[in-house]
Tab-separated table of C-alpha atoms and ligand atoms in Angstrom:
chain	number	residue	atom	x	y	z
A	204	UNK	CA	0.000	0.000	0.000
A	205	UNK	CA	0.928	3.441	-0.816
A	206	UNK	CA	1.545	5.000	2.536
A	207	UNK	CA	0.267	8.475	2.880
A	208	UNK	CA	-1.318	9.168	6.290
A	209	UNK	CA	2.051	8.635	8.192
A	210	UNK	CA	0.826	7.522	11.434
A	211	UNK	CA	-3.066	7.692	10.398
A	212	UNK	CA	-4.146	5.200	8.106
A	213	UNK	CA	-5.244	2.516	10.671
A	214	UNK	CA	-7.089	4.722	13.074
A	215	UNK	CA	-10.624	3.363	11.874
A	216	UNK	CA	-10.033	-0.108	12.275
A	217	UNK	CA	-7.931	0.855	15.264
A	218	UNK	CA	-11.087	2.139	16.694
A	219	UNK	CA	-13.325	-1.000	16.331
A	220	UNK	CA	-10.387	-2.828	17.931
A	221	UNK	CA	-10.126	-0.702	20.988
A	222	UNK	CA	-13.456	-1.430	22.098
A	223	UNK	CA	-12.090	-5.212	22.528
A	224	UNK	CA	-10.856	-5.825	25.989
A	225	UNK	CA	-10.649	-9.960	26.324
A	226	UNK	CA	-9.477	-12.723	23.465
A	227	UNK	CA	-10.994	-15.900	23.798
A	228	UNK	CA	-9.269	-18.822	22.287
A	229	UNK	CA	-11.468	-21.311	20.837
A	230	UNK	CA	-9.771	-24.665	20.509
A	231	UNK	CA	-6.668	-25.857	23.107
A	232	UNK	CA	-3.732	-26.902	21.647
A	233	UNK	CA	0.241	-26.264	20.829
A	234	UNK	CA	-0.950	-23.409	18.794
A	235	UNK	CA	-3.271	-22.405	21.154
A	236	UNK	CA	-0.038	-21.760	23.284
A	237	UNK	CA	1.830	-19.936	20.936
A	238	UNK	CA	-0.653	-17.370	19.768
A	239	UNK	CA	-1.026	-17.121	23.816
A	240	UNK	CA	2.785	-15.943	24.368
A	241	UNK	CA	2.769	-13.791	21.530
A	242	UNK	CA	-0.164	-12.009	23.419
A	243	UNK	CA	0.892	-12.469	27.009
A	244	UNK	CA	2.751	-9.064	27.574
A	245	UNK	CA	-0.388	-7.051	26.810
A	246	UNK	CA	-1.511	-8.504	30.149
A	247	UNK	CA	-4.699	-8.649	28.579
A	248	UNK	CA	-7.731	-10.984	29.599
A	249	UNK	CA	-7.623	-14.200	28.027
A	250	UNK	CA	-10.530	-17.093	27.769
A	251	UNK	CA	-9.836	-20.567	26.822
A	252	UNK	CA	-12.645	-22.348	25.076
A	253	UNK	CA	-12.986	-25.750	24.091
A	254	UNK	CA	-15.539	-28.234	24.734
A	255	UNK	CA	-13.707	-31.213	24.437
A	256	UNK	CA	-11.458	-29.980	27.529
A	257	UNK	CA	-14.005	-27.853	29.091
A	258	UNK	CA	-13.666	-27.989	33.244
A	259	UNK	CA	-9.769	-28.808	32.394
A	260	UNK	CA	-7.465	-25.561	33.562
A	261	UNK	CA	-4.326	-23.857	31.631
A	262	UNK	CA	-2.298	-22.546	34.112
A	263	UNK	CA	-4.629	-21.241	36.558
A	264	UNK	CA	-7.467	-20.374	33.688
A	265	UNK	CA	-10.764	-22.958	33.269
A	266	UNK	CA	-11.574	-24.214	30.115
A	267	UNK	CA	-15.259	-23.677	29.042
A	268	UNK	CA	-17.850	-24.177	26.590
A	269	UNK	CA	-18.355	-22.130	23.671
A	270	UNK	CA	-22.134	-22.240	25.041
A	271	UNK	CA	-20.433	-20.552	28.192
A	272	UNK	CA	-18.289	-18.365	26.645
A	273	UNK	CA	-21.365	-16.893	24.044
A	274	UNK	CA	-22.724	-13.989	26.083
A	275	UNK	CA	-19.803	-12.726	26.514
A	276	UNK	CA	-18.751	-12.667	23.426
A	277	UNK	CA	-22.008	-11.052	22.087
A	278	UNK	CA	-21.153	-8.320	24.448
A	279	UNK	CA	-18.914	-6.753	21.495
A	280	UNK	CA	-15.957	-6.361	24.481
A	281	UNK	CA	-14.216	-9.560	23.421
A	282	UNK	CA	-13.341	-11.760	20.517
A	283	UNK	CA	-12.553	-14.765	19.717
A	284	UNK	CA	-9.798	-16.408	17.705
A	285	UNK	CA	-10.228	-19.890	16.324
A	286	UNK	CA	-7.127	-21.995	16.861
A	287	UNK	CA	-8.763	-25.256	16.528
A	288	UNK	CA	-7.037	-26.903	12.668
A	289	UNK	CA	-10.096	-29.414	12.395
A	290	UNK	CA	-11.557	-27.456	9.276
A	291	UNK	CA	-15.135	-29.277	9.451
A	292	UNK	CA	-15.288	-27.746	13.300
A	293	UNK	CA	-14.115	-24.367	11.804
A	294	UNK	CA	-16.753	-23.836	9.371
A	295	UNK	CA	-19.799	-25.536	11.693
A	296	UNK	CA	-18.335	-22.656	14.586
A	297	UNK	CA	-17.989	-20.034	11.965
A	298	UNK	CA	-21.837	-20.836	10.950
A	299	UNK	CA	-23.006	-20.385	14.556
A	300	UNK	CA	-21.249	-17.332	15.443
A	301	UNK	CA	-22.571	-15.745	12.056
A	302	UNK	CA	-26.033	-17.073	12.749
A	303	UNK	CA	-25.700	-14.987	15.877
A	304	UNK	CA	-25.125	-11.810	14.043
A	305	UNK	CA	-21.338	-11.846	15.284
A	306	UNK	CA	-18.465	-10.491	12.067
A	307	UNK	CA	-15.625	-12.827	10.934
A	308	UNK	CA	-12.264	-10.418	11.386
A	309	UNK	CA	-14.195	-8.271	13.736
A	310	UNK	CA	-15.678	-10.680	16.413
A	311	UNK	CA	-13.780	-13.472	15.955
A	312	UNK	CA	-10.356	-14.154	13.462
A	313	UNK	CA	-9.051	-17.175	11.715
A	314	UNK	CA	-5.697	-17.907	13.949
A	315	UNK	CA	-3.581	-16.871	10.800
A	316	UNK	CA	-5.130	-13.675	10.298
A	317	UNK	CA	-5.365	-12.316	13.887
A	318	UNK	CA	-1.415	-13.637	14.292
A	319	UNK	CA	-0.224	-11.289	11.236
A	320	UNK	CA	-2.674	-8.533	10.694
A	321	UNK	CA	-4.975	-7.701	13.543
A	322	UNK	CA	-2.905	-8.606	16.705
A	323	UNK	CA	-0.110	-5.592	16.092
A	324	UNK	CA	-3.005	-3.492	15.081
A	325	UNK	CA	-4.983	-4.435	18.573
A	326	UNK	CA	-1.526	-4.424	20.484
A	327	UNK	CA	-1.395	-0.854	19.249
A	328	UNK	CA	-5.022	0.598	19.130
A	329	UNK	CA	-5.901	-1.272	22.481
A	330	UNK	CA	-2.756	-0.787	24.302
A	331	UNK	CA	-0.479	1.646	22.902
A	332	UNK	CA	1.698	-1.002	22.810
A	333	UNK	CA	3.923	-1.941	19.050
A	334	UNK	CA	4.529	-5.391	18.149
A	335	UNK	CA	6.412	-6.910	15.188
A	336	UNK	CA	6.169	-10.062	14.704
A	337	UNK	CA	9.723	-11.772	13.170
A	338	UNK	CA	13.265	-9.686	12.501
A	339	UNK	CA	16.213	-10.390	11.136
A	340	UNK	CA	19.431	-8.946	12.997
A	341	UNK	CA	22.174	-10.284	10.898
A	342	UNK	CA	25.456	-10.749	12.447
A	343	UNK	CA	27.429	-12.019	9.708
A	344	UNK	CA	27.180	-12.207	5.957
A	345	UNK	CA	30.414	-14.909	5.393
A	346	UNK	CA	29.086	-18.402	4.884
A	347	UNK	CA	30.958	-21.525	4.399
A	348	UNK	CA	28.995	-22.291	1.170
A	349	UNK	CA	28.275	-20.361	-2.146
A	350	UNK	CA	24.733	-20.884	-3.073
A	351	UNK	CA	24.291	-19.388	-6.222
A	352	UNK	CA	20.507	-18.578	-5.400
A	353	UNK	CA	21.198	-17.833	-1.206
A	354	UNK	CA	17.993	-16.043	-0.627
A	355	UNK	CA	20.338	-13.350	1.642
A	356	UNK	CA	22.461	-13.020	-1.610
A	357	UNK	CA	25.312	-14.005	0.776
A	358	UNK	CA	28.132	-15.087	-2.126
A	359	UNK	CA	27.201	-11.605	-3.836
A	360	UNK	CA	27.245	-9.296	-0.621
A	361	UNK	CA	30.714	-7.446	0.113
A	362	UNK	CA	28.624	-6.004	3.645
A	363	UNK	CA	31.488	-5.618	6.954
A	364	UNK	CA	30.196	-7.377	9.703
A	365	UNK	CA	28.519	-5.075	12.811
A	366	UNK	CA	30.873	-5.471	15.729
A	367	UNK	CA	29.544	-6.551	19.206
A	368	UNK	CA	28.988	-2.902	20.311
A	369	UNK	CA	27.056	-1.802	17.061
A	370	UNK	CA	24.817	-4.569	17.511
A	371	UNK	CA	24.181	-3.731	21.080
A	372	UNK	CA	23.521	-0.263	20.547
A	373	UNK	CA	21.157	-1.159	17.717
A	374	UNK	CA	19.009	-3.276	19.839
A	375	UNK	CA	18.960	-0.714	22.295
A	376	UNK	CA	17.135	1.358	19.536
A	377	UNK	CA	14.965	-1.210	18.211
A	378	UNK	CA	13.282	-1.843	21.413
A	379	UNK	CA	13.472	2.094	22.529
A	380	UNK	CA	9.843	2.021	20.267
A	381	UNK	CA	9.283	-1.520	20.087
A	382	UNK	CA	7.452	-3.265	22.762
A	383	UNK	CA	7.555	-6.668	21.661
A	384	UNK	CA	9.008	-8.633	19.008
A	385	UNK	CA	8.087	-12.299	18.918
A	386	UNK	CA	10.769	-13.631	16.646
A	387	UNK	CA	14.388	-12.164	17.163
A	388	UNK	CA	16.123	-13.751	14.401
A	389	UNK	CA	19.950	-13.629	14.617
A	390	UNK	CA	20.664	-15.495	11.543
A	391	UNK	CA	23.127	-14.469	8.844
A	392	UNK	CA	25.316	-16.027	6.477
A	393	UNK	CA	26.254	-19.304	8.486
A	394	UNK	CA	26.072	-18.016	12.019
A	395	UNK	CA	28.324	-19.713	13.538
A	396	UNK	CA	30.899	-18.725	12.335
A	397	UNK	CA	30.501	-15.759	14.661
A	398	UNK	CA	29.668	-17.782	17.737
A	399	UNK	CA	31.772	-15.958	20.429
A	400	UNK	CA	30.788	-12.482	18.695
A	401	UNK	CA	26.618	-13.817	18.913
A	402	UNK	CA	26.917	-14.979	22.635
A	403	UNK	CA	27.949	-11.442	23.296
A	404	UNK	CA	25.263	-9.899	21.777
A	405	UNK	CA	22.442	-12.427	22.533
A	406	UNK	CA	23.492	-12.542	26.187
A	407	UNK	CA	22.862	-8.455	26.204
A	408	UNK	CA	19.671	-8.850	24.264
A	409	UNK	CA	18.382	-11.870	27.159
A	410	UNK	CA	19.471	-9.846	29.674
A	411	UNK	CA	18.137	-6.457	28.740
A	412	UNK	CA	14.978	-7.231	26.441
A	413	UNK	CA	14.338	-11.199	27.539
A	414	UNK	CA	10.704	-10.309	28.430
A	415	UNK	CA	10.118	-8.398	25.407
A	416	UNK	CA	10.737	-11.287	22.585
A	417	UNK	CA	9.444	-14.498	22.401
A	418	UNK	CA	12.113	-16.640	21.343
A	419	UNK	CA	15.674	-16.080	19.156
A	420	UNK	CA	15.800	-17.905	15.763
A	421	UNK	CA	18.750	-18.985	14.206
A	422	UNK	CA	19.191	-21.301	11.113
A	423	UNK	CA	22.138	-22.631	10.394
A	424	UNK	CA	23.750	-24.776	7.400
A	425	UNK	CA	25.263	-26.997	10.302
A	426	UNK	CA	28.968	-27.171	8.711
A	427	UNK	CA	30.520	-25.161	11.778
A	428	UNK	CA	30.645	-26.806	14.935
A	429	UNK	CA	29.620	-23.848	17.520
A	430	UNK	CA	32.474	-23.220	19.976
A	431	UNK	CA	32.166	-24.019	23.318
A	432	UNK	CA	31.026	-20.898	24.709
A	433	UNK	CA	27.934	-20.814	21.716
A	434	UNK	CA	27.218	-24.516	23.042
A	435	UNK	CA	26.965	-23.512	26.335
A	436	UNK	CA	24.719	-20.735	25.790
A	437	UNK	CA	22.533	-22.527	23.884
A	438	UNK	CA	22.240	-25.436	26.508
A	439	UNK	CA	21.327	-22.806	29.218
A	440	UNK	CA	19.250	-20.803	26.940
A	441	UNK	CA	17.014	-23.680	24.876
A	442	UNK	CA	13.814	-22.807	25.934
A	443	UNK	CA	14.051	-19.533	24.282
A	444	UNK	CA	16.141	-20.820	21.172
A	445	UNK	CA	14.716	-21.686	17.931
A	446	UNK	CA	17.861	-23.631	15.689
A	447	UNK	CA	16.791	-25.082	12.712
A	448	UNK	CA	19.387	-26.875	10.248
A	449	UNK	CA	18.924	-26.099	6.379
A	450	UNK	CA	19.195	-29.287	4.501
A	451	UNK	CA	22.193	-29.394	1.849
A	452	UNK	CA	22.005	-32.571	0.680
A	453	UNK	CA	23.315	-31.918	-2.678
A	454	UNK	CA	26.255	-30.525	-1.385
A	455	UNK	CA	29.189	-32.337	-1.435
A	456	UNK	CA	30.583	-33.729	1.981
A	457	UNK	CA	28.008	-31.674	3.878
A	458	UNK	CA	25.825	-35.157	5.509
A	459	UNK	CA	29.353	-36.026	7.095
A	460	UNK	CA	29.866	-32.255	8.648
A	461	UNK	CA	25.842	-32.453	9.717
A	462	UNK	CA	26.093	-35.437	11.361
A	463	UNK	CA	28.792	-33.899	13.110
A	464	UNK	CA	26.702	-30.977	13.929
A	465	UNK	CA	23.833	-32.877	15.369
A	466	UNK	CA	25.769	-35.142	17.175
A	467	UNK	CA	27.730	-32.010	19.303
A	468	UNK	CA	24.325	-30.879	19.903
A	469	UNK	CA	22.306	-33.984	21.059
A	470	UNK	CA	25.913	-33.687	23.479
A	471	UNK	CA	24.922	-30.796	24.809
A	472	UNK	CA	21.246	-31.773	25.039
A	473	UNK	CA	20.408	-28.732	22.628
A	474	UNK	CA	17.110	-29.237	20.622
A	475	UNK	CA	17.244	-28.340	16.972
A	476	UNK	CA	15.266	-29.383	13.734
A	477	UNK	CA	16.278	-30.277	10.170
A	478	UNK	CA	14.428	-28.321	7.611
A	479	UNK	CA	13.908	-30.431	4.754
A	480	UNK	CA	13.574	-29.064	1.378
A	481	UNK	CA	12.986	-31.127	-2.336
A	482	UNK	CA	13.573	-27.846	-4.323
A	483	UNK	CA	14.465	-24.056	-3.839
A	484	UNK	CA	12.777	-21.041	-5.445
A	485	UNK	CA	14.683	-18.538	-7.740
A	486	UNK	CA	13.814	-15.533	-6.674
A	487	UNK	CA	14.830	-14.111	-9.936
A	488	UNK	CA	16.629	-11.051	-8.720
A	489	UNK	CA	19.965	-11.613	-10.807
A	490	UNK	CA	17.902	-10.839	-13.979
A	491	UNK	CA	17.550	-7.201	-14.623
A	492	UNK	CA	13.785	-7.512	-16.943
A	493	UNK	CA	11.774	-4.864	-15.321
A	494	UNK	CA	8.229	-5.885	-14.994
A	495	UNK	CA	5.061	-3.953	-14.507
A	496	UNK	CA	3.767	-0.345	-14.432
A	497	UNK	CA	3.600	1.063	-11.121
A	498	UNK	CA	0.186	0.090	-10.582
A	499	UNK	CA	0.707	-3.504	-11.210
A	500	UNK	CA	3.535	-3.567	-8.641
A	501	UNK	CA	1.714	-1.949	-6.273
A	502	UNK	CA	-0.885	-4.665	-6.248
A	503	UNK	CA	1.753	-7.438	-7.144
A	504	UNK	CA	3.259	-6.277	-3.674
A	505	UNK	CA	0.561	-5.752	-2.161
A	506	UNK	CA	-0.235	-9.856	-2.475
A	507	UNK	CA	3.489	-10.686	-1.558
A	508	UNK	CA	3.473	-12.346	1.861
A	509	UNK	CA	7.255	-11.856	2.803
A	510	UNK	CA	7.484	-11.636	6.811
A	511	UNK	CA	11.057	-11.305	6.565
A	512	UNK	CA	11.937	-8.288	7.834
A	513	UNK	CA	15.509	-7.052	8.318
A	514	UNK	CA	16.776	-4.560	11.164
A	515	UNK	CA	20.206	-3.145	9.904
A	516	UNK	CA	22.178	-0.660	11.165
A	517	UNK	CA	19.041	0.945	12.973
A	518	UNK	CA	17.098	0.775	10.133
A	519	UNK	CA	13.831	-1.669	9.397
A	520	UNK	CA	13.975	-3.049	5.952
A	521	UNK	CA	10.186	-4.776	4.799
A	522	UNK	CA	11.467	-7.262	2.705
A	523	UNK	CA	15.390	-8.622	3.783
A	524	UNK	CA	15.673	-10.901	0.937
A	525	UNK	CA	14.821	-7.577	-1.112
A	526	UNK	CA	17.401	-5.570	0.178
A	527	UNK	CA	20.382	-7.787	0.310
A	528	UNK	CA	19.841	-8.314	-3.599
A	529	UNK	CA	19.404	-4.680	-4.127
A	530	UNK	CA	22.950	-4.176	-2.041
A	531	UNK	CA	24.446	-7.217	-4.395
A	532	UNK	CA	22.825	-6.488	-7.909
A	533	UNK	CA	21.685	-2.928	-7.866
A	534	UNK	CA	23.404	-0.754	-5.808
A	535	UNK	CA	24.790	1.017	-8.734
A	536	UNK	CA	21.247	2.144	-8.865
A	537	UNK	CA	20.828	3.809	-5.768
A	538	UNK	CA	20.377	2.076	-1.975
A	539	UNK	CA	16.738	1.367	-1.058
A	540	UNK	CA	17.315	3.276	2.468
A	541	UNK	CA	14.643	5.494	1.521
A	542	UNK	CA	12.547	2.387	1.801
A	543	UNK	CA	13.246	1.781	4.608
A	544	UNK	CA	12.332	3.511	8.080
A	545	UNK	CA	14.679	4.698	10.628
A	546	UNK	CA	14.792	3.941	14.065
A	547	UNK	CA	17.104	6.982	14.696
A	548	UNK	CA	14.348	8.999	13.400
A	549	UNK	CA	12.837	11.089	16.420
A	550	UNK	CA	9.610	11.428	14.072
A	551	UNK	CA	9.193	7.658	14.030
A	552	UNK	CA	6.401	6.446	16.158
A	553	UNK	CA	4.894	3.190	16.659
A	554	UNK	CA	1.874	3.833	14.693
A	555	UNK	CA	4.191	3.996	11.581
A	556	UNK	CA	6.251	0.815	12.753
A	557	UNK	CA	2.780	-0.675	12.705
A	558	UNK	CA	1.769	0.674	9.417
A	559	UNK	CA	4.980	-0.124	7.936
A	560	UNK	CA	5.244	-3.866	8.632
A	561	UNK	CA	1.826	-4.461	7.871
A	562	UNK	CA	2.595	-3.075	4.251
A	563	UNK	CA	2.491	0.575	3.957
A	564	UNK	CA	5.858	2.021	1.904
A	565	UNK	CA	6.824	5.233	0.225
A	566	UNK	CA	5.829	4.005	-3.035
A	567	UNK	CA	3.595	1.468	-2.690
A	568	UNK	CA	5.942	-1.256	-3.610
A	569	UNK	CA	9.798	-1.657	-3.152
A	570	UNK	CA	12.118	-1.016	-6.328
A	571	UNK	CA	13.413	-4.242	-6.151
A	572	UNK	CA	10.040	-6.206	-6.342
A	573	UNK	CA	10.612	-5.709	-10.373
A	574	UNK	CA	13.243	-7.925	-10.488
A	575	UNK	CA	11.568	-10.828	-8.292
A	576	UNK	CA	9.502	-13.599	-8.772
A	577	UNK	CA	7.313	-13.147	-5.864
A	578	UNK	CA	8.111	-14.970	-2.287
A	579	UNK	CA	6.534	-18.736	-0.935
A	580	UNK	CA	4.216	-20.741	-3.135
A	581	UNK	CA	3.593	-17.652	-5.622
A	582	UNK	CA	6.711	-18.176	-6.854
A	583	UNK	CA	6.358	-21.029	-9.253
A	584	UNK	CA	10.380	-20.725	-10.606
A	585	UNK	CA	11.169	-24.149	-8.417
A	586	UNK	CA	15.075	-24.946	-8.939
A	587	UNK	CA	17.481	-27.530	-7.547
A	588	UNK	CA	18.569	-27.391	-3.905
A	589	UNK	CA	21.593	-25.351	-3.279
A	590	UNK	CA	23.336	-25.072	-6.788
A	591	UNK	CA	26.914	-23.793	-5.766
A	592	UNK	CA	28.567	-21.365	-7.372
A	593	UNK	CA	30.838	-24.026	-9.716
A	594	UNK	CA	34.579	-22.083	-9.739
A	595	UNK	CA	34.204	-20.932	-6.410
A	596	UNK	CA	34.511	-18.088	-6.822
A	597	UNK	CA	32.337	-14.985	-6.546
A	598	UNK	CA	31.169	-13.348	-9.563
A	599	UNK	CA	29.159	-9.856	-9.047
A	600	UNK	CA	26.565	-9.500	-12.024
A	601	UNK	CA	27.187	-5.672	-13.700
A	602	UNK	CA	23.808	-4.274	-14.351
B	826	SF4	S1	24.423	-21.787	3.091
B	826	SF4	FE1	23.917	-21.034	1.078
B	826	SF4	S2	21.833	-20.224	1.318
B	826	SF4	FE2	22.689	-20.414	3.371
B	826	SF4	S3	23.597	-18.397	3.785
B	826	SF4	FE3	25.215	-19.700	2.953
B	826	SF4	S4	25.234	-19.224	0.770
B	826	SF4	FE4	23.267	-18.513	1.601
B	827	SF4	S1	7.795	-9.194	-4.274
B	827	SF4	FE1	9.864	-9.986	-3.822
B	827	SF4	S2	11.123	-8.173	-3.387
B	827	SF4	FE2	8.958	-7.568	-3.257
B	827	SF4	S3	8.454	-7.767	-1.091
B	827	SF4	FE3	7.898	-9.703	-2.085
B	827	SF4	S4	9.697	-11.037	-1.859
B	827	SF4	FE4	10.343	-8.940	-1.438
């Protein structure tokens, strides 16, 4: 979306949200949980529902009925969100709540939707509170492997690596306006290669901001070993740790160094997960075609569900895998800084953080979104898993 209103272009959806004062969760269950610690630090009231477990307790919360939970509900002061994945009990709850005059995506949400659109916006409108959902902080753009198509454009990138007090003072900023951030990804390049340089950091960011994320992600393409001091961080720190392990099967010698990997951790009694993958998607941003008029990109981005969002140097890039191929292919062109927004900026308030990760840029659309392909399953360019750059070494594309 075109952003115009800086600061103003939610307020009238903000102001049906307000009114809501309790979520009710309909349906108990691991997802149940999640949605429930992104929420938690609102303090807000909270309902479970769920008939199957109804007189059970979360915590010290009951269960109840949906029956139970109904006049509440048709009060207008609550909502409900459905978390339940059984779609035949979706639609036959969905039925009854519109049969009783109550508004899909303003009395009650699908789980997906309320996650990534209307939670920041009731965090906000309700609370005064900002919440982004997933960052990137990257700490290091050197990998051990050359993917030609690395969706961070790794090989391609000639970026310095922050030091330990840059990154520090950049968190600092990031959470001197945000109030929560669920996922604080610290994932760049292959991470650990940095390991004593990210223990640094993410002990500062446990220690200072611990109750303001909900977990640190890090992937990792499991040919480093992490040194002892990463290992024991991550042993005392696994219940907020997220570590999945890319799969590079096609990669020479890498099963032997991921065995490796998995066996140091299982050591250590660290919990990660492999992430399989059967094919890759080309994003497509080494090819220069410029696509679309301006109005066609602004809808093409419009539909582009890209989460990833990357916190550099103080500023808040919406689409990471955008701007590292901009700074590998196109910086000749100009940087997209203008793109992004500033957390130095004393003008920047949470309203625009809000407005900004739920879509709203300069022009509508990034500059960069005419080179790509799209993000997820809109992109249908499916190519083999991690094609490596054959003479090793790295070739910059002159556009
Ligand atoms: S392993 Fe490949 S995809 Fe992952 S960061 Fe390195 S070059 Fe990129
Ligand atoms: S269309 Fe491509 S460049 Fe644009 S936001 Fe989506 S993933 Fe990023």
């Amino acid at each position: 979306m075109k952003w115009e209103n800086r600061g103003s272009e939610l307020e009238i959806i903000g102001a049906k949200m307000k009114q809501k004062k309790t979520i009710i969760f309909y349906g108990v269950d691991e997802q149940t949980i999640e949605i429930f610690r992104k929420v938690e630090f609102l303090r807000c009231n909270v309902i479970f529902c769920d008939g199957n477990l109804a007189g059970q307790s979360i915590g010290s919360s009951i269960i109840y009925t949906l029956d139970e939970i109904l006049p509440k509900l048709l009060q207008k002061e609550s909502f409900l969100v459905i978390t339940t994945d059984d779609r035949e009990e979706q639609i036959l709850l969905k039925k009854k709540l519109i049969l009783k005059e109550l508004k899909e995506n303003e009395d009650f949400f699908e789980a997906g939707v309320f996650e990534r659109v209307y939670l920041p916006l009731w965090a906000y409108y309700s609370y005064g509170k900002c919440y982004v959902n997933f960052i990137n902080h990257i700490p290091n753009y050197t990998c051990t492997l050359k993917c030609k198509n690395c969706s961070a454009s790794i090989p391609y990138l000639k970026q310095k690596n922050p030091d330990v007090e840059q990154m520090k003072r950049e968190i600092d900023l990031f959470f001197s306006k945000v109030d929560f951030c669920y996922t604080y990804d610290c994932t760049g390049g292959e991470t650990f290669i940095v390991s004593d340089k990210l223990v640094e950091v993410l002990s500062y960011l446990l220690q200072f901001y611990g109750d303001r994320i909900g977990k640190i992600a890090i992937t990792t393409n499991a040919t480093v070993i992490p040194t002892d001091n990463m290992l024991r961080f991550l042993a005392e720190h696994k219940d907020m740790l997220d570590i999945s392990i890319s799969e590079y099967q096609t990669v020479s010698g890498w099963k032997e160094k991921c065995d490796a990997f998995i066996d140091t951790l299982n050591a250590w009694k660290i919990p990660a997960y492999l992430v399989k993958a059967s094919s890759w998607i080309d994003f497509g941003f080494r090819e220069t075609t410029l696509r679309k008029d301006n109005q066609e990109m602004e809808a093409y981005f419009d539909e582009c569900g890209n989460f990833c969002r990357a916190y550099i140097n103080g500023k808040l890039y919406y689409c990471g895998h955008g701007h590292w191929a901009n700074s590998a292919f196109y910086s000749k062109e100009g940087l997209d800084d203008d793109e992004a927004i500033n957390f130095r900026d004393e003008n920047l308030t949470k309203s625009m953080i809000l407005e900004y990760n739920l879509g709203y840029v300069q022009n509508g659309f990034l500059r960069i979104c005419r080179h790509c392909k799209g993000w997820g399953t809109r992109n249908k360019c499916h190519i083999p898993v991690a094609e490596q750059i054959e003479d090793n070494r790295v070739k910059v594309r002159e556009v």
